[in-house]
Coordinates of N, CA and C in Angstrom, one line a residue:
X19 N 78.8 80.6 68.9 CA 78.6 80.0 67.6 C 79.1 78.6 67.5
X20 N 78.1 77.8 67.9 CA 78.8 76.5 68.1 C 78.6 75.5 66.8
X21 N 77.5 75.4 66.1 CA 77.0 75.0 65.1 C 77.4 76.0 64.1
X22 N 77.9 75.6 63.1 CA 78.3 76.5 61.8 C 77.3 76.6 60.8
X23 N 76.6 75.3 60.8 CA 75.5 74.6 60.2 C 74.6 76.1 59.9
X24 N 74.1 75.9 61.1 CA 72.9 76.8 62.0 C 73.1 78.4 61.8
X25 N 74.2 78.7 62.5 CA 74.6 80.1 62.1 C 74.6 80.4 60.6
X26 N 75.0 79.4 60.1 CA 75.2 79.9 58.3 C 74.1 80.3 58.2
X27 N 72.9 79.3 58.3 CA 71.6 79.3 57.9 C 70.6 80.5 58.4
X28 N 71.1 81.1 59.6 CA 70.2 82.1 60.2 C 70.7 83.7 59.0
X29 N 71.6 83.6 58.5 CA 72.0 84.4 57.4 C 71.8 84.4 56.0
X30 N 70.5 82.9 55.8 CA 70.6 83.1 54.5 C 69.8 84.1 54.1
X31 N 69.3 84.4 52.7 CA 68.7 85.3 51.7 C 66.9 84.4 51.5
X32 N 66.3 84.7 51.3 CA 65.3 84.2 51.2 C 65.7 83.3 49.1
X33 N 64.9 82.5 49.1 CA 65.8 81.5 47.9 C 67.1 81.5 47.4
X34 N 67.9 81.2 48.7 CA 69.5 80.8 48.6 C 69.4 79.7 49.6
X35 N 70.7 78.9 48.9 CA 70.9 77.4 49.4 C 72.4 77.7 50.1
X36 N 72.6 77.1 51.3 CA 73.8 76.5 51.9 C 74.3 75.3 51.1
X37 N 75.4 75.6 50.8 CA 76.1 74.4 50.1 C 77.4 74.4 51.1
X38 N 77.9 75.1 51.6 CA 79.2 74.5 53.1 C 78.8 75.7 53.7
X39 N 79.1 75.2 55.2 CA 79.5 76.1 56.5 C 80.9 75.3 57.1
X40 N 81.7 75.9 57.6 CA 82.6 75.5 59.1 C 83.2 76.8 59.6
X41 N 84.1 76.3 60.4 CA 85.4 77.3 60.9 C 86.4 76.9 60.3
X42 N 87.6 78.0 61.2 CA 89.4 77.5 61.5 C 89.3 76.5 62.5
X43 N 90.2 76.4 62.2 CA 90.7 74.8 63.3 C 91.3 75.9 64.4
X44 N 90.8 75.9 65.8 CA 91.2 76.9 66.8 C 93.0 76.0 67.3
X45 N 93.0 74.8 66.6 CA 94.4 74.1 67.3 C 95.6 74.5 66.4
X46 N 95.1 75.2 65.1 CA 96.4 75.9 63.9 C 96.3 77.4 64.7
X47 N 97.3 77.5 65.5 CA 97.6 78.8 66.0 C 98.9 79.6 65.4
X48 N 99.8 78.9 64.2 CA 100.7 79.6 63.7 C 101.1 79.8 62.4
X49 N 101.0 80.8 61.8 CA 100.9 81.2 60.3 C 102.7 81.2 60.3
X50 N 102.4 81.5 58.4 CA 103.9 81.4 58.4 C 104.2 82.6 58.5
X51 N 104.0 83.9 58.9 CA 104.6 85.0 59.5 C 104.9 85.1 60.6
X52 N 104.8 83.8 61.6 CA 105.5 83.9 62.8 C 106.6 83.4 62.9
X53 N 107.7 83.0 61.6 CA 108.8 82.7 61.3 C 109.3 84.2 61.8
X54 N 109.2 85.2 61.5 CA 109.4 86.6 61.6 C 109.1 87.3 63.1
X55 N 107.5 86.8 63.0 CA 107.2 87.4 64.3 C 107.5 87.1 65.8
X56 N 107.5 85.6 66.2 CA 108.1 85.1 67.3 C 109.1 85.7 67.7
X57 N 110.2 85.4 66.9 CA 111.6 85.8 67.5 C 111.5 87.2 67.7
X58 N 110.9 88.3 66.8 CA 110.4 89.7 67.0 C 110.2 90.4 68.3
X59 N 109.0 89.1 68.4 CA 107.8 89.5 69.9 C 109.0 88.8 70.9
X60 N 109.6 88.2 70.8 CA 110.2 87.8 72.2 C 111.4 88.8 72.3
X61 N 112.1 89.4 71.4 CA 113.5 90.2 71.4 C 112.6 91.6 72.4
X62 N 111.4 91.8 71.3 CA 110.8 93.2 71.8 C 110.4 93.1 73.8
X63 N 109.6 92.0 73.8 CA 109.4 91.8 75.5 C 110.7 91.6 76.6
X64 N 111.5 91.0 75.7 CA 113.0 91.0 76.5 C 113.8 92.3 76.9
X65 N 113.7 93.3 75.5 CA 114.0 94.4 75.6 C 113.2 95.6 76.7
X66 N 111.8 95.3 76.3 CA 111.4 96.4 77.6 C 111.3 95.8 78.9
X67 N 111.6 94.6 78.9 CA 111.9 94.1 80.3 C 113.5 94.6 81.0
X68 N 113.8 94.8 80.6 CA 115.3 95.2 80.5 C 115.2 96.6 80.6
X69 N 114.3 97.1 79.7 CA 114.6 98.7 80.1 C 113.6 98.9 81.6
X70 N 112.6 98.5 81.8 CA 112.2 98.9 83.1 C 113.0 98.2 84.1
X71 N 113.7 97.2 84.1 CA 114.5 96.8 84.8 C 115.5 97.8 85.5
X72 N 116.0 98.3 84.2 CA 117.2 99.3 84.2 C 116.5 100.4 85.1
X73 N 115.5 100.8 84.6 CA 114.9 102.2 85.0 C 114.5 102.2 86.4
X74 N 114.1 101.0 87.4 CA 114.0 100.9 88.0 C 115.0 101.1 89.1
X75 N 115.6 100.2 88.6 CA 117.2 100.1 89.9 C 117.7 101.6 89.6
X76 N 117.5 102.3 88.5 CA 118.7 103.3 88.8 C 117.8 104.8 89.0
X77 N 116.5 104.4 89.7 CA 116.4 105.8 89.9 C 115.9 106.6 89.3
X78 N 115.0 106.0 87.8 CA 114.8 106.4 86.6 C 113.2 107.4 87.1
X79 N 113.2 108.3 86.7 CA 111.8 109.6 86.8 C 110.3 108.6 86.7
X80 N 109.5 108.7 87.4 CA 108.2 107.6 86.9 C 107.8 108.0 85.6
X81 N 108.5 109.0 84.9 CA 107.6 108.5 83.5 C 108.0 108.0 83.1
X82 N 109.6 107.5 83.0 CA 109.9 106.3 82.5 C 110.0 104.6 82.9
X83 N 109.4 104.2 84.1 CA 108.5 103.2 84.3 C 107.3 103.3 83.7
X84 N 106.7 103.8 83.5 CA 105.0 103.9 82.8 C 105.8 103.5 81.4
X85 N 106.5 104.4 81.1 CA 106.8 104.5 79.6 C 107.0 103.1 79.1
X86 N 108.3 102.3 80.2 CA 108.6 101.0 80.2 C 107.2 100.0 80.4
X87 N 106.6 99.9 80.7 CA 105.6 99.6 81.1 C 104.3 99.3 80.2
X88 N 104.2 100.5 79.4 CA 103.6 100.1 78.2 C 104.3 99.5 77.4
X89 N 105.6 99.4 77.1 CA 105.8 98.7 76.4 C 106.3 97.1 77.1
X90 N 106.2 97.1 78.0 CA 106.3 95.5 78.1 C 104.7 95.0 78.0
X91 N 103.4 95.6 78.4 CA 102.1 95.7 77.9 C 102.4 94.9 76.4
X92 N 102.4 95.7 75.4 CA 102.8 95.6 74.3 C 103.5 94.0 73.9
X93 N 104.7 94.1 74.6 CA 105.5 92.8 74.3 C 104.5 91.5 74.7
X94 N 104.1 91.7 75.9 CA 103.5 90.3 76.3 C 102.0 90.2 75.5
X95 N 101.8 91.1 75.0 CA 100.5 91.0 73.4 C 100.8 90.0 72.7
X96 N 102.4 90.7 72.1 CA 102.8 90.1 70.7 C 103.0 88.9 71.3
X97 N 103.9 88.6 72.1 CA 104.2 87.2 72.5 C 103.3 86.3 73.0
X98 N 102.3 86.7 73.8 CA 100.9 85.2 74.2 C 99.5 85.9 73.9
X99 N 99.2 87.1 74.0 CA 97.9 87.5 73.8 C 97.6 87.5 73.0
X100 N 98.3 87.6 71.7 CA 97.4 87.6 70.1 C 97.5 85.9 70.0
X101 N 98.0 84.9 70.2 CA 97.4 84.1 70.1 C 96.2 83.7 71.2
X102 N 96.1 84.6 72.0 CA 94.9 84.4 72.8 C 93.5 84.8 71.8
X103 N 94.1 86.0 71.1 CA 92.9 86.5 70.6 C 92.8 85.9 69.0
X104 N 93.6 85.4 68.2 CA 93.5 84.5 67.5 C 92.7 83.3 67.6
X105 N 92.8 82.8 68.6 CA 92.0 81.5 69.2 C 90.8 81.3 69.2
X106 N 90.4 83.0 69.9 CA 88.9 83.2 69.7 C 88.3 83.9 68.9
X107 N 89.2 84.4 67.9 CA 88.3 84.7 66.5 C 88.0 83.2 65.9
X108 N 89.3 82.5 65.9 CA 89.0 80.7 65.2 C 87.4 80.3 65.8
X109 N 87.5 80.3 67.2 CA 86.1 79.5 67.6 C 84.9 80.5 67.4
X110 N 84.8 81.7 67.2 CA 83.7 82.6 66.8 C 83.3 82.9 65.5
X111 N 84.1 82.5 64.6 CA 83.6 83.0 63.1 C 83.1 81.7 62.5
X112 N 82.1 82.2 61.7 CA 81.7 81.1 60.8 C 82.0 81.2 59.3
X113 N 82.1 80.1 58.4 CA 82.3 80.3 56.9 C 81.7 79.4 56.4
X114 N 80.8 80.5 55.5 CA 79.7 79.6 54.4 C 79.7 79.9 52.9
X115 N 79.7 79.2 52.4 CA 79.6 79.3 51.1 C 77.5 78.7 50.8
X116 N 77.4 80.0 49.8 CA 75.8 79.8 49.9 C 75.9 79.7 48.1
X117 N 74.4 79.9 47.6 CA 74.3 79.6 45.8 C 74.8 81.1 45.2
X118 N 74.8 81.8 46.1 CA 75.3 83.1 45.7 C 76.8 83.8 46.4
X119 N 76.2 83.8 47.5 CA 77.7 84.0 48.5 C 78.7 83.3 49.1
X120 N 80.1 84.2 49.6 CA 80.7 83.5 50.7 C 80.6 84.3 51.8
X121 N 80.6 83.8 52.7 CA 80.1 84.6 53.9 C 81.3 84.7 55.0
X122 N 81.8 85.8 55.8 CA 82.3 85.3 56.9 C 82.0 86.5 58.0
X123 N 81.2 85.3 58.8 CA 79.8 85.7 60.1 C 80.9 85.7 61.6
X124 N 81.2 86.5 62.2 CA 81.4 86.9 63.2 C 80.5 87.2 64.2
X125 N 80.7 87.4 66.3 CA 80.0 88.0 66.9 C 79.6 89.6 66.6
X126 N 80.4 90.5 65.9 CA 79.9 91.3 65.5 C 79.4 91.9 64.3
X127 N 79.5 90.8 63.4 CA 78.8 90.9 61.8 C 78.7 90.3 61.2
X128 N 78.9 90.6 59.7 CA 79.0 89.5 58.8 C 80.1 90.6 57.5
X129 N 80.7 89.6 56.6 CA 80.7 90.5 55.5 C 80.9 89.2 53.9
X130 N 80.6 89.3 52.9 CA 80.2 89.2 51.8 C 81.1 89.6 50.5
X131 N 81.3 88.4 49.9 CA 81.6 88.4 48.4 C 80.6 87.6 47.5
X132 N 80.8 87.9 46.2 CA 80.0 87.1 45.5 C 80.5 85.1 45.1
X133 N 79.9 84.5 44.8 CA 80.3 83.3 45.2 C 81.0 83.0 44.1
X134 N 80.3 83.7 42.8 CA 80.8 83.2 41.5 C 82.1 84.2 41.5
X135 N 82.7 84.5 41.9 CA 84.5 85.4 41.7 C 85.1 84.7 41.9
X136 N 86.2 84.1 40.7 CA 87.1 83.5 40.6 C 88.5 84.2 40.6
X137 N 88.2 84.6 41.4 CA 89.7 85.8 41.7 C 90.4 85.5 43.5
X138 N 90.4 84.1 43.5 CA 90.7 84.0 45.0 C 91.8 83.2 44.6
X139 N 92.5 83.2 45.5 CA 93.9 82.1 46.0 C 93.5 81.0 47.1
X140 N 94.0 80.2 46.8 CA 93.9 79.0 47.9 C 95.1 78.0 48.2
X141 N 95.2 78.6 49.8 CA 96.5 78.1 49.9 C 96.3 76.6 50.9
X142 N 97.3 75.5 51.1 CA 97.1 75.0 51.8 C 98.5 74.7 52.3
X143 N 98.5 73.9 53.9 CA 99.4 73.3 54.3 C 100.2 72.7 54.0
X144 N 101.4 72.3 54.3 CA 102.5 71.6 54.2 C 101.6 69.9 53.7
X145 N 100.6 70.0 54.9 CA 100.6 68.4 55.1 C 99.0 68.2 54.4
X146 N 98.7 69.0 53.8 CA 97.3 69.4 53.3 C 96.7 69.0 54.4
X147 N 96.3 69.3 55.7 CA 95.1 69.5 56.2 C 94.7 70.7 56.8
X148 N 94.9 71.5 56.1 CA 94.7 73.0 56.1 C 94.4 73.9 55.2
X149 N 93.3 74.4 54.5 CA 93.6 75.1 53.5 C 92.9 76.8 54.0
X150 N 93.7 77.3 53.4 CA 92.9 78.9 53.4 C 92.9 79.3 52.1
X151 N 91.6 80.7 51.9 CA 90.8 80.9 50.7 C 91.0 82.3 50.7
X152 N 91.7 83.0 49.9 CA 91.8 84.8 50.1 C 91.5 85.0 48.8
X153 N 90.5 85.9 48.9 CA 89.5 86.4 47.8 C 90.4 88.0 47.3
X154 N 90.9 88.4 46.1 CA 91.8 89.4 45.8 C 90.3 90.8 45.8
X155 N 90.7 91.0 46.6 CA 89.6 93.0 47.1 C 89.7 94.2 46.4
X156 N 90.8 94.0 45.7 CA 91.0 95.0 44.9 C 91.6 95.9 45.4
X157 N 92.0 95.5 46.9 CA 93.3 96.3 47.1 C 94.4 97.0 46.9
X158 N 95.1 98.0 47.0 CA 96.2 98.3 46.3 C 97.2 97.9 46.9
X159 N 98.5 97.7 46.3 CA 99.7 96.7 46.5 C 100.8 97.7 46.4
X160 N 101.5 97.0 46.8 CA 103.2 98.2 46.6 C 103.0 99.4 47.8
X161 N 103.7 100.8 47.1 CA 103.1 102.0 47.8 C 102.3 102.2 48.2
X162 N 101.0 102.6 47.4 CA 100.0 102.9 48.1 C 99.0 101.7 49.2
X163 N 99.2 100.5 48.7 CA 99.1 100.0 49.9 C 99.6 100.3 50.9
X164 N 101.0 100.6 51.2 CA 101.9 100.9 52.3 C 101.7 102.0 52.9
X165 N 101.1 103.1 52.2 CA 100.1 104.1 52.7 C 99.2 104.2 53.2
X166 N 98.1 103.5 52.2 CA 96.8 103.2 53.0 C 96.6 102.9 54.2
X167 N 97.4 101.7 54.5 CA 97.3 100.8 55.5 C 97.2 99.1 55.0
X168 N 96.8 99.0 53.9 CA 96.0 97.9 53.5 C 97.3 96.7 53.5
X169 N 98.6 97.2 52.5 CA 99.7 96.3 52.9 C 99.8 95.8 54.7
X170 N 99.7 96.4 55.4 CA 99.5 96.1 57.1 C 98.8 95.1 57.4
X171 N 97.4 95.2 56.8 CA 96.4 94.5 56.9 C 96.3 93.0 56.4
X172 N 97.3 93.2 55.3 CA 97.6 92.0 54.4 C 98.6 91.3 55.2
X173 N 99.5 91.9 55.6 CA 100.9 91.1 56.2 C 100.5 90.6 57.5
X174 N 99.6 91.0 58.6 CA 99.0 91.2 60.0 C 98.4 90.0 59.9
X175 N 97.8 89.3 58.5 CA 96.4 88.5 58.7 C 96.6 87.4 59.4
X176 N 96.0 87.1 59.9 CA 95.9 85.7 60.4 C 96.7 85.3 61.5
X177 N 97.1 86.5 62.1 CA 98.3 86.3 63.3 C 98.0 86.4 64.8
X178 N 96.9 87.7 64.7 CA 96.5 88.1 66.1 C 97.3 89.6 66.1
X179 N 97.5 90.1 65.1 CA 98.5 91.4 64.9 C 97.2 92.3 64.7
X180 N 96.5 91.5 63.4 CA 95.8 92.4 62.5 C 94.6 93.2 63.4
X181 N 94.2 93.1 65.1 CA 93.7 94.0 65.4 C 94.8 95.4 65.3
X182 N 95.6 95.5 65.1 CA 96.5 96.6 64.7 C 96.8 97.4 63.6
X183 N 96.4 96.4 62.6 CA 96.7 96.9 61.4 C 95.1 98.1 60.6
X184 N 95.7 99.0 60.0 CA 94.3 99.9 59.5 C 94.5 99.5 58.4
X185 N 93.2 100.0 57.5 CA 92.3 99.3 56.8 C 91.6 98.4 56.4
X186 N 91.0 98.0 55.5 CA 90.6 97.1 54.8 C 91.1 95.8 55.2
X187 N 90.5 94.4 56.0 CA 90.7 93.0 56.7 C 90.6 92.3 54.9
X188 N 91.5 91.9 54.6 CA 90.7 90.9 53.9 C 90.0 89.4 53.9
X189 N 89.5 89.5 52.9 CA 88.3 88.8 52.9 C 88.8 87.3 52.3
X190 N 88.9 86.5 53.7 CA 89.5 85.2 53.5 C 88.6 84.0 54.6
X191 N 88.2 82.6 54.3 CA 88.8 81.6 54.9 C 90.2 81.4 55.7
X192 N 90.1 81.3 56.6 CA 91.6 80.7 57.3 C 91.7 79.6 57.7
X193 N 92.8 78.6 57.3 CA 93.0 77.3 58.4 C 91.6 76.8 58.4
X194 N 91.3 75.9 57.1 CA 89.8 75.8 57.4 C 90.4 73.9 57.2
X195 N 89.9 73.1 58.2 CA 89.8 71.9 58.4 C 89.4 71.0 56.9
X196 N 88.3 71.0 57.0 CA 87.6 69.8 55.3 C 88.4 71.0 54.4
X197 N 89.3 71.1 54.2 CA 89.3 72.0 52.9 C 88.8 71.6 51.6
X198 N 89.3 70.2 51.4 CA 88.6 69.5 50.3 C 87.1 70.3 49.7
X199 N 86.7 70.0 50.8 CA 84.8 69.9 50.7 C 84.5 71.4 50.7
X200 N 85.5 72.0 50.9 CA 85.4 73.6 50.6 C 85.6 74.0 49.4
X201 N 86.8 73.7 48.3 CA 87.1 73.8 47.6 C 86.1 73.3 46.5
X202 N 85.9 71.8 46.7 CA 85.1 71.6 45.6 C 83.6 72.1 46.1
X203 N 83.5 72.5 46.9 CA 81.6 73.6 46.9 C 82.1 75.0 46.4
X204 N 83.1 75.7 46.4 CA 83.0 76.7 45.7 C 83.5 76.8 44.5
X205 N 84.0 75.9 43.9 CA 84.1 75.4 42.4 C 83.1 75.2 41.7
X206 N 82.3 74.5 42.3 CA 80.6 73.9 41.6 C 80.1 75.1 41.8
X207 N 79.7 76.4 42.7 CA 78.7 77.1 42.8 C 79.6 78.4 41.7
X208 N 80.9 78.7 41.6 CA 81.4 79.3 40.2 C 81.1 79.0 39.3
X209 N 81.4 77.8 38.8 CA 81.1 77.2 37.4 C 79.4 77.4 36.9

């Protein structure tokens, strides 16, 4: 998906207008949940490194190397592979805002809100050249999110976690470059 332009356009509706496409910026690789997560993911990889270590020298039964094992798997995820796969969701997805929709087109789909729903948040960076757009899904919050799964899904986003988390992804923009020109096309196509 190299053209955003193009891919938007191969999605439209027959009499609907592109009014913006782009991506994330594949160079913002850190949300503010990696305040939390970093030091997390590096305690957890240090830790199972340590226990297969242990298990090793002293003679420990092979199920507990395997056991160790997966979890250092696991650790070196949290710690460099989700931003591996973070990276390449950034350069694979597209986001369009059309006369009716917003769109966000992936290599395996697409999914859809309506354009006129003014029920989104828009956040941006420190330094505004970053903004992201999270459209409220009608998710549930509190408990039964924490049940569902959906609170997971909410806390996961944008990290490289959220292949982990079950349910419902929400339905956001992330780390989108012109935010400007985003904001004011989905303002004009609301109004």
């Amino acid at each position: 998906m190299n053209d955003p332009q193009q891919t938007a356009r191969e999605h439209l509706r027959p009499d609907e207008h592109l009014y913006w496409a782009g991506t994330s910026d594949p160079a913002k690789l850190f949300a503010g949940q990696d305040v939390f997560l970093v030091p997390f993911s590096v305690l957890w990889c240090g830790f199972a490194v340590y226990w297969e270590v242990t298990a090793a020298t002293s003679g420990a039964p092979t199920f507990f190397l395997v056991f160790g094992g997966v979890f250092i798997l696991l650790g070196l995820f949290f710690v460099f592979g989700r931003f591996l796969l973070k990276g390449h969701r950034k350069r694979t997805t597209v986001y369009a805002v059309t006369s009716r929709r917003a769109l966000v087109i992936t290599p395996r789909g697409s999914r859809e809100v309506s354009v006129g729903r003014t029920d989104r948040t828009i956040t941006w960076s420190k330094d505004r050249r970053h903004c992201s757009v999270e459209w409220n899904t009608g998710q549930p919050s509190g408990l039964p999110a924490f049940v569902s799964g959906s609170g997971a899904a909410r806390l996961y986003a944008n990290t490289g976690l959220d292949a982990f988390a079950f349910g419902p992804q929400p339905f956001a923009f992330w780390d989108v470059r012109d935010g400007e020109e985003l904001v004011r096309e989905l303002d004009r196509v609301a109004s």
